[in-house]
Amino acid sequence: MKLMILDGNSIINRAYFGIRPLTTRDGLYTHAIFGFLNILQRLEHEEEPDALCVAFDLHGPTFRHEKYEGYKATRHGMPEELAMQMPVMKDVLRAMNIPIFACQGWEADDVIGTVGKRCAEENWDCVIVTGDRDSLQLIDRRVHVKLITTKAGQTLTTLYDEEAFREEYGFAPIHLIDLKGLMGDSSDNIPGVAGVGPKTATQLLQQFGTLTGVYENLEDKSIRPKLREKLEAGKDLAFLSYDLATIRCDAPVEFDPNECLRKPVNGKALYDLFLRLEFTKLIDRYGLRKCAFEADCVPEEAQEECRKELSELPSADTPCAVLIKDDRIALATEDGTICVPLSENIEYFKTLFGNKTEKTCLDLKNLYHTLAALDLPAEGFAFDAALACYVLDPTVGDYSLEKIALQYLSRELNDDLSERVWALWQLRPVLQEKLKVLSLETVYYDIELPLCRVLARMEEEGVAVDQAALSEFGAMLNERIAACQSAIFEMAGEEFNINSTKKLGEILFEKLELPPVKKTKTGYSTNAEVLEKLKDRHPIVAHIMEYRMLTKLSSTYAEGLLRVIAPDGRIHTRLQNMVTATGRLSSTEPNLQNIPVRTELGSEIRKMFVARPGWVLVDADYSQIELRVLAHIADDPHMQNAFRSGQDFHKVTASQVFGVPLEEVTPAMRRSAKAVNFGIVYGISRWSLAEDLGVSTWEAEEYINSYLARFAGVRRYMHDVVENAKRDGYVTTIFGRRRNIPELKSSNFNIRSGAERIALNTPVQGSAADIIKLAMLRVSKALEEEALQARLVLQVHDELIVECPPWEAEMISGIVTREMEKAAQLSLPLVAEAKQGMSWYEAK
């Protein structure tokens, strides 16, 4: 029989520091628990133990602290985010029927040692799982140690038996204690002998066997005089350290391996805990989903409440929740639910969806399309549960009814439409209260909810495309691709697959002998950064860069756009409003926000987007909106005055940073100021700026320091926003949009640094996103009120595009500019400029 015992504190610490922070909607950190359970499942699969238990430390001093006051004195306290997970972790283990052992005044190591000893006495095998090498001293014929380590972000396990230990250390496992006596242990603040490190200590033990043996042979000629002096001076500490490092195997714990035999989990208890922890995937992995529907999981009265059915359709002026699936529509009111065929009740639904009665739905923007396809009106939709959940936490990514019911109602849903619409009805008051508590009502009710109708209309409208011009453009690209390919083959001296990174690496770095810039696990890197550094080394590199640019344009845009043109000759991109963490809209099917404009060929693609015959496009663009938002949020008078001057902002900034008159600002100075202006809010580093400008890191750092010295308000903002985010756990936009950033408390430097950049950028980018959304609402409303034929057809980053008859163009330019500039009241004016043309390219 085999028992596996886990060092609970060691495993959960490793999980805590190895996984990015995760929290529930209530702010409970969960990543340590999640990581622990993943490690546990892996271990169960690897070891297949007959019995299982976990040992934990208890808070408070142990007998070792009494012997040596400095024992573990250098240890930092447990992070609060981990401490809050410990009791819940133990609840999870109890629900899994996994015994927990701990003993006041004794460490988990001692408990583990005691368990291992008693297993051996009962002729059981014991596998100790830990990340602490101290436990290797417990290895014997029946006790093995599985050591957990982390390397390159991966959790690795190594099983040590007596042979494996001897092979690594050169002596028996029990003498690990002697090793600690000599070298000490900095993690536990065990002193050892000053000046004796692992290598020396190991050599001494391999020669003299034990700590006692070392001291009995101090006069041995092989021991150098200086080492002898260290050993003599540190003798008392050596034997104290030996005592401190010894794991005691007589802890007063009641243990019987038979009582740790594997048992089925307590399904209901574990299900409830996983619901609370929002571990949806683990519910499936542990086969707990059935617990949501078992009679003993849901009280009879609750089942009756959930399944209460209306005998007839409610009055069309009764507030309700609505779900549509195929030809069936489900409604929920405070009295219950009903699910009926649409086709048999069409007049009722025309009345219901045509009045102002408040209705709750899921994903309002797409519901508008569904109702339009059914030739039904769409009035009175006053609450969208999915959109509310997005506003509450825009980083979740999944706002399906299953997910949000689990998250906010702690309830699993089946496929029954009545069951689902009842959950939707119950969600509204819960989510409304959350929006209120978090001060998100303005963002939700004044921006996001009304924008759904505007976005749906824009998607329905689409934008016209010149198919003939697009086909000609594609043919031209193919000719240039062929010519480029021929040039590459000629320079390489052979034909090969240019798209194969491996083959391209062989050509560049082996055949043509260019200096390798970067290597990966699979070979040479040939990414854009590498090619940029090599472009002056050989003419083939420039052709490869051009080939990649041309093939990207061809596949993604020339061919890609042709594939998504609808029968009406227009492209109907989807403007996603529940995707980005900052609140910005994203464009998919196709992505029209990613059209390249920095290259001449790339900008040609905008010529393909045209107005319908006889109409024009009006394109209005905000002028440097994110920098204006930064000037407002940072309350920086110098930056604000630079905008108010009406001069070239980047030139004015350069004048102030470099301390020269405006007329003496050189193009290089302006370019540097522009790079810092746009990079500073993203937390640009001196290395990134140096690469952007082609200067040394020292010069780049000087630019940044000079900039922040001049714009003290920006410097203060950069400090304060990060510190406040660390304290609060989130950042907000001008309008109160919130983004949680739990990664700010990560122990991983790279993760934490990335989170700090997010904290810097989100208030600025998110506020700009809110402003453009408010502008869309204002423009749409103005077009309706003026009863114009014009319609809003595209939003791309900071610009709005309206399609209209030519006789409305001047009026539209004025309306769009006015409404965009009045979308928000900042401490400095918003500026928008409108142009018009037959194509997007001409109007830009």
PDB file of N, CA, C and O in Angstrom, residues 508-509 514-515 517 525-538 540-542 544-546 548 691-692 694:
ATOM      1  N   LEU A 508      19.876  32.340 -44.392  1.00  0.00           N
ATOM      2  CA  LEU A 508      20.471  33.598 -43.934  1.00  0.00           C
ATOM      3  C   LEU A 508      21.735  33.379 -43.102  1.00  0.00           C
ATOM      4  O   LEU A 508      22.746  34.069 -43.305  1.00  0.00           O
ATOM      5  N   PHE A 509      21.667  32.430 -42.155  1.00  0.00           N
ATOM      6  CA  PHE A 509      22.723  32.348 -41.147  1.00  0.00           C
ATOM      7  C   PHE A 509      23.753  31.243 -41.395  1.00  0.00           C
ATOM      8  O   PHE A 509      24.821  31.253 -40.779  1.00  0.00           O
ATOM      9  N   LEU A 514      25.193  35.305 -42.442  1.00  0.00           N
ATOM     10  CA  LEU A 514      24.868  36.525 -41.706  1.00  0.00           C
ATOM     11  C   LEU A 514      24.950  36.232 -40.212  1.00  0.00           C
ATOM     12  O   LEU A 514      24.702  35.099 -39.780  1.00  0.00           O
ATOM     13  N   PRO A 515      25.279  37.225 -39.393  1.00  0.00           N
ATOM     14  CA  PRO A 515      25.421  36.972 -37.948  1.00  0.00           C
ATOM     15  C   PRO A 515      24.066  36.698 -37.298  1.00  0.00           C
ATOM     16  O   PRO A 515      23.150  37.520 -37.404  1.00  0.00           O
ATOM     17  N   VAL A 517      21.156  36.832 -34.829  1.00  0.00           N
ATOM     18  CA  VAL A 517      20.778  37.837 -33.833  1.00  0.00           C
ATOM     19  C   VAL A 517      20.139  37.180 -32.622  1.00  0.00           C
ATOM     20  O   VAL A 517      20.390  37.541 -31.473  1.00  0.00           O
ATOM     21  N   SER A 525      15.929  32.693 -35.072  1.00  0.00           N
ATOM     22  CA  SER A 525      14.775  33.585 -35.171  1.00  0.00           C
ATOM     23  C   SER A 525      14.913  34.444 -36.416  1.00  0.00           C
ATOM     24  O   SER A 525      16.001  34.935 -36.728  1.00  0.00           O
ATOM     25  N   THR A 526      13.810  34.593 -37.143  1.00  0.00           N
ATOM     26  CA  THR A 526      13.809  35.471 -38.324  1.00  0.00           C
ATOM     27  C   THR A 526      12.646  36.451 -38.233  1.00  0.00           C
ATOM     28  O   THR A 526      12.060  36.826 -39.243  1.00  0.00           O
ATOM     29  N   ASN A 527      12.312  36.863 -37.012  1.00  0.00           N
ATOM     30  CA  ASN A 527      11.187  37.778 -36.859  1.00  0.00           C
ATOM     31  C   ASN A 527      11.543  39.170 -37.358  1.00  0.00           C
ATOM     32  O   ASN A 527      12.692  39.443 -37.761  1.00  0.00           O
ATOM     33  N   ALA A 528      10.553  40.080 -37.314  1.00  0.00           N
ATOM     34  CA  ALA A 528      10.733  41.416 -37.880  1.00  0.00           C
ATOM     35  C   ALA A 528      11.874  42.169 -37.202  1.00  0.00           C
ATOM     36  O   ALA A 528      12.639  42.896 -37.853  1.00  0.00           O
ATOM     37  N   GLU A 529      12.001  41.985 -35.897  1.00  0.00           N
ATOM     38  CA  GLU A 529      13.063  42.671 -35.152  1.00  0.00           C
ATOM     39  C   GLU A 529      14.440  42.222 -35.633  1.00  0.00           C
ATOM     40  O   GLU A 529      15.355  43.044 -35.809  1.00  0.00           O
ATOM     41  N   VAL A 530      14.589  40.927 -35.863  1.00  0.00           N
ATOM     42  CA  VAL A 530      15.868  40.387 -36.342  1.00  0.00           C
ATOM     43  C   VAL A 530      16.189  40.917 -37.738  1.00  0.00           C
ATOM     44  O   VAL A 530      17.309  41.370 -38.018  1.00  0.00           O
ATOM     45  N   LEU A 531      15.190  40.873 -38.622  1.00  0.00           N
ATOM     46  CA  LEU A 531      15.422  41.333 -39.999  1.00  0.00           C
ATOM     47  C   LEU A 531      15.758  42.820 -40.042  1.00  0.00           C
ATOM     48  O   LEU A 531      16.590  43.254 -40.856  1.00  0.00           O
ATOM     49  N   GLU A 532      15.143  43.599 -39.179  1.00  0.00           N
ATOM     50  CA  GLU A 532      15.417  45.037 -39.129  1.00  0.00           C
ATOM     51  C   GLU A 532      16.891  45.291 -38.812  1.00  0.00           C
ATOM     52  O   GLU A 532      17.512  46.198 -39.380  1.00  0.00           O
ATOM     53  N   LYS A 533      17.448  44.475 -37.924  1.00  0.00           N
ATOM     54  CA  LYS A 533      18.850  44.652 -37.541  1.00  0.00           C
ATOM     55  C   LYS A 533      19.817  44.167 -38.620  1.00  0.00           C
ATOM     56  O   LYS A 533      20.995  44.527 -38.612  1.00  0.00           O
ATOM     57  N   LEU A 534      19.299  43.340 -39.543  1.00  0.00           N
ATOM     58  CA  LEU A 534      20.167  42.762 -40.577  1.00  0.00           C
ATOM     59  C   LEU A 534      20.004  43.410 -41.946  1.00  0.00           C
ATOM     60  O   LEU A 534      20.722  43.056 -42.888  1.00  0.00           O
ATOM     61  N   LYS A 535      19.087  44.355 -42.054  1.00  0.00           N
ATOM     62  CA  LYS A 535      18.720  44.835 -43.395  1.00  0.00           C
ATOM     63  C   LYS A 535      19.870  45.516 -44.146  1.00  0.00           C
ATOM     64  O   LYS A 535      19.844  45.581 -45.381  1.00  0.00           O
ATOM     65  N   ASP A 536      20.864  46.022 -43.423  1.00  0.00           N
ATOM     66  CA  ASP A 536      21.998  46.660 -44.099  1.00  0.00           C
ATOM     67  C   ASP A 536      23.155  45.688 -44.349  1.00  0.00           C
ATOM     68  O   ASP A 536      24.181  46.064 -44.901  1.00  0.00           O
ATOM     69  N   ARG A 537      22.969  44.428 -43.937  1.00  0.00           N
ATOM     70  CA  ARG A 537      24.040  43.431 -44.078  1.00  0.00           C
ATOM     71  C   ARG A 537      24.018  42.711 -45.422  1.00  0.00           C
ATOM     72  O   ARG A 537      25.051  42.240 -45.892  1.00  0.00           O
ATOM     73  N   HIS A 538      22.824  42.604 -46.002  1.00  0.00           N
ATOM     74  CA  HIS A 538      22.713  41.880 -47.274  1.00  0.00           C
ATOM     75  C   HIS A 538      21.406  42.319 -47.941  1.00  0.00           C
ATOM     76  O   HIS A 538      20.375  42.437 -47.286  1.00  0.00           O
ATOM     77  N   ILE A 540      19.308  40.764 -49.620  1.00  0.00           N
ATOM     78  CA  ILE A 540      18.215  39.777 -49.573  1.00  0.00           C
ATOM     79  C   ILE A 540      17.253  40.092 -48.428  1.00  0.00           C
ATOM     80  O   ILE A 540      16.054  39.811 -48.520  1.00  0.00           O
ATOM     81  N   VAL A 541      17.779  40.699 -47.359  1.00  0.00           N
ATOM     82  CA  VAL A 541      16.948  40.950 -46.175  1.00  0.00           C
ATOM     83  C   VAL A 541      15.838  41.944 -46.502  1.00  0.00           C
ATOM     84  O   VAL A 541      14.679  41.751 -46.113  1.00  0.00           O
ATOM     85  N   ALA A 542      16.166  42.999 -47.208  1.00  0.00           N
ATOM     86  CA  ALA A 542      15.150  43.990 -47.582  1.00  0.00           C
ATOM     87  C   ALA A 542      14.066  43.354 -48.443  1.00  0.00           C
ATOM     88  O   ALA A 542      12.870  43.671 -48.302  1.00  0.00           O
ATOM     89  N   ILE A 544      13.169  40.188 -48.355  1.00  0.00           N
ATOM     90  CA  ILE A 544      12.365  39.320 -47.482  1.00  0.00           C
ATOM     91  C   ILE A 544      11.351  40.157 -46.705  1.00  0.00           C
ATOM     92  O   ILE A 544      10.181  39.770 -46.568  1.00  0.00           O
ATOM     93  N   MET A 545      11.780  41.295 -46.209  1.00  0.00           N
ATOM     94  CA  MET A 545      10.872  42.182 -45.477  1.00  0.00           C
ATOM     95  C   MET A 545       9.742  42.666 -46.375  1.00  0.00           C
ATOM     96  O   MET A 545       8.570  42.707 -45.973  1.00  0.00           O
ATOM     97  N   GLU A 546      10.090  42.997 -47.605  1.00  0.00           N
ATOM     98  CA  GLU A 546       9.065  43.444 -48.554  1.00  0.00           C
ATOM     99  C   GLU A 546       8.125  42.291 -48.910  1.00  0.00           C
ATOM    100  O   GLU A 546       6.907  42.480 -48.998  1.00  0.00           O
ATOM    101  N   ARG A 548       7.264  39.759 -47.075  1.00  0.00           N
ATOM    102  CA  ARG A 548       6.335  39.548 -45.961  1.00  0.00           C
ATOM    103  C   ARG A 548       5.250  40.615 -45.937  1.00  0.00           C
ATOM    104  O   ARG A 548       4.084  40.320 -45.680  1.00  0.00           O
ATOM    105  N   GLU A 691      15.532  52.329 -29.025  1.00  0.00           N
ATOM    106  CA  GLU A 691      15.342  51.579 -30.266  1.00  0.00           C
ATOM    107  C   GLU A 691      14.471  52.359 -31.249  1.00  0.00           C
ATOM    108  O   GLU A 691      14.741  52.389 -32.440  1.00  0.00           O
ATOM    109  N   ASP A 692      13.410  53.013 -30.728  1.00  0.00           N
ATOM    110  CA  ASP A 692      12.525  53.794 -31.591  1.00  0.00           C
ATOM    111  C   ASP A 692      13.265  54.956 -32.260  1.00  0.00           C
ATOM    112  O   ASP A 692      13.024  55.272 -33.430  1.00  0.00           O
ATOM    113  N   GLY A 694      16.699  55.306 -32.403  1.00  0.00           N
ATOM    114  CA  GLY A 694      18.021  54.999 -32.915  1.00  0.00           C
ATOM    115  C   GLY A 694      19.125  55.719 -32.172  1.00  0.00           C
ATOM    116  O   GLY A 694      20.116  56.156 -32.768  1.00  0.00           O
TER     117      GLY A 694
END
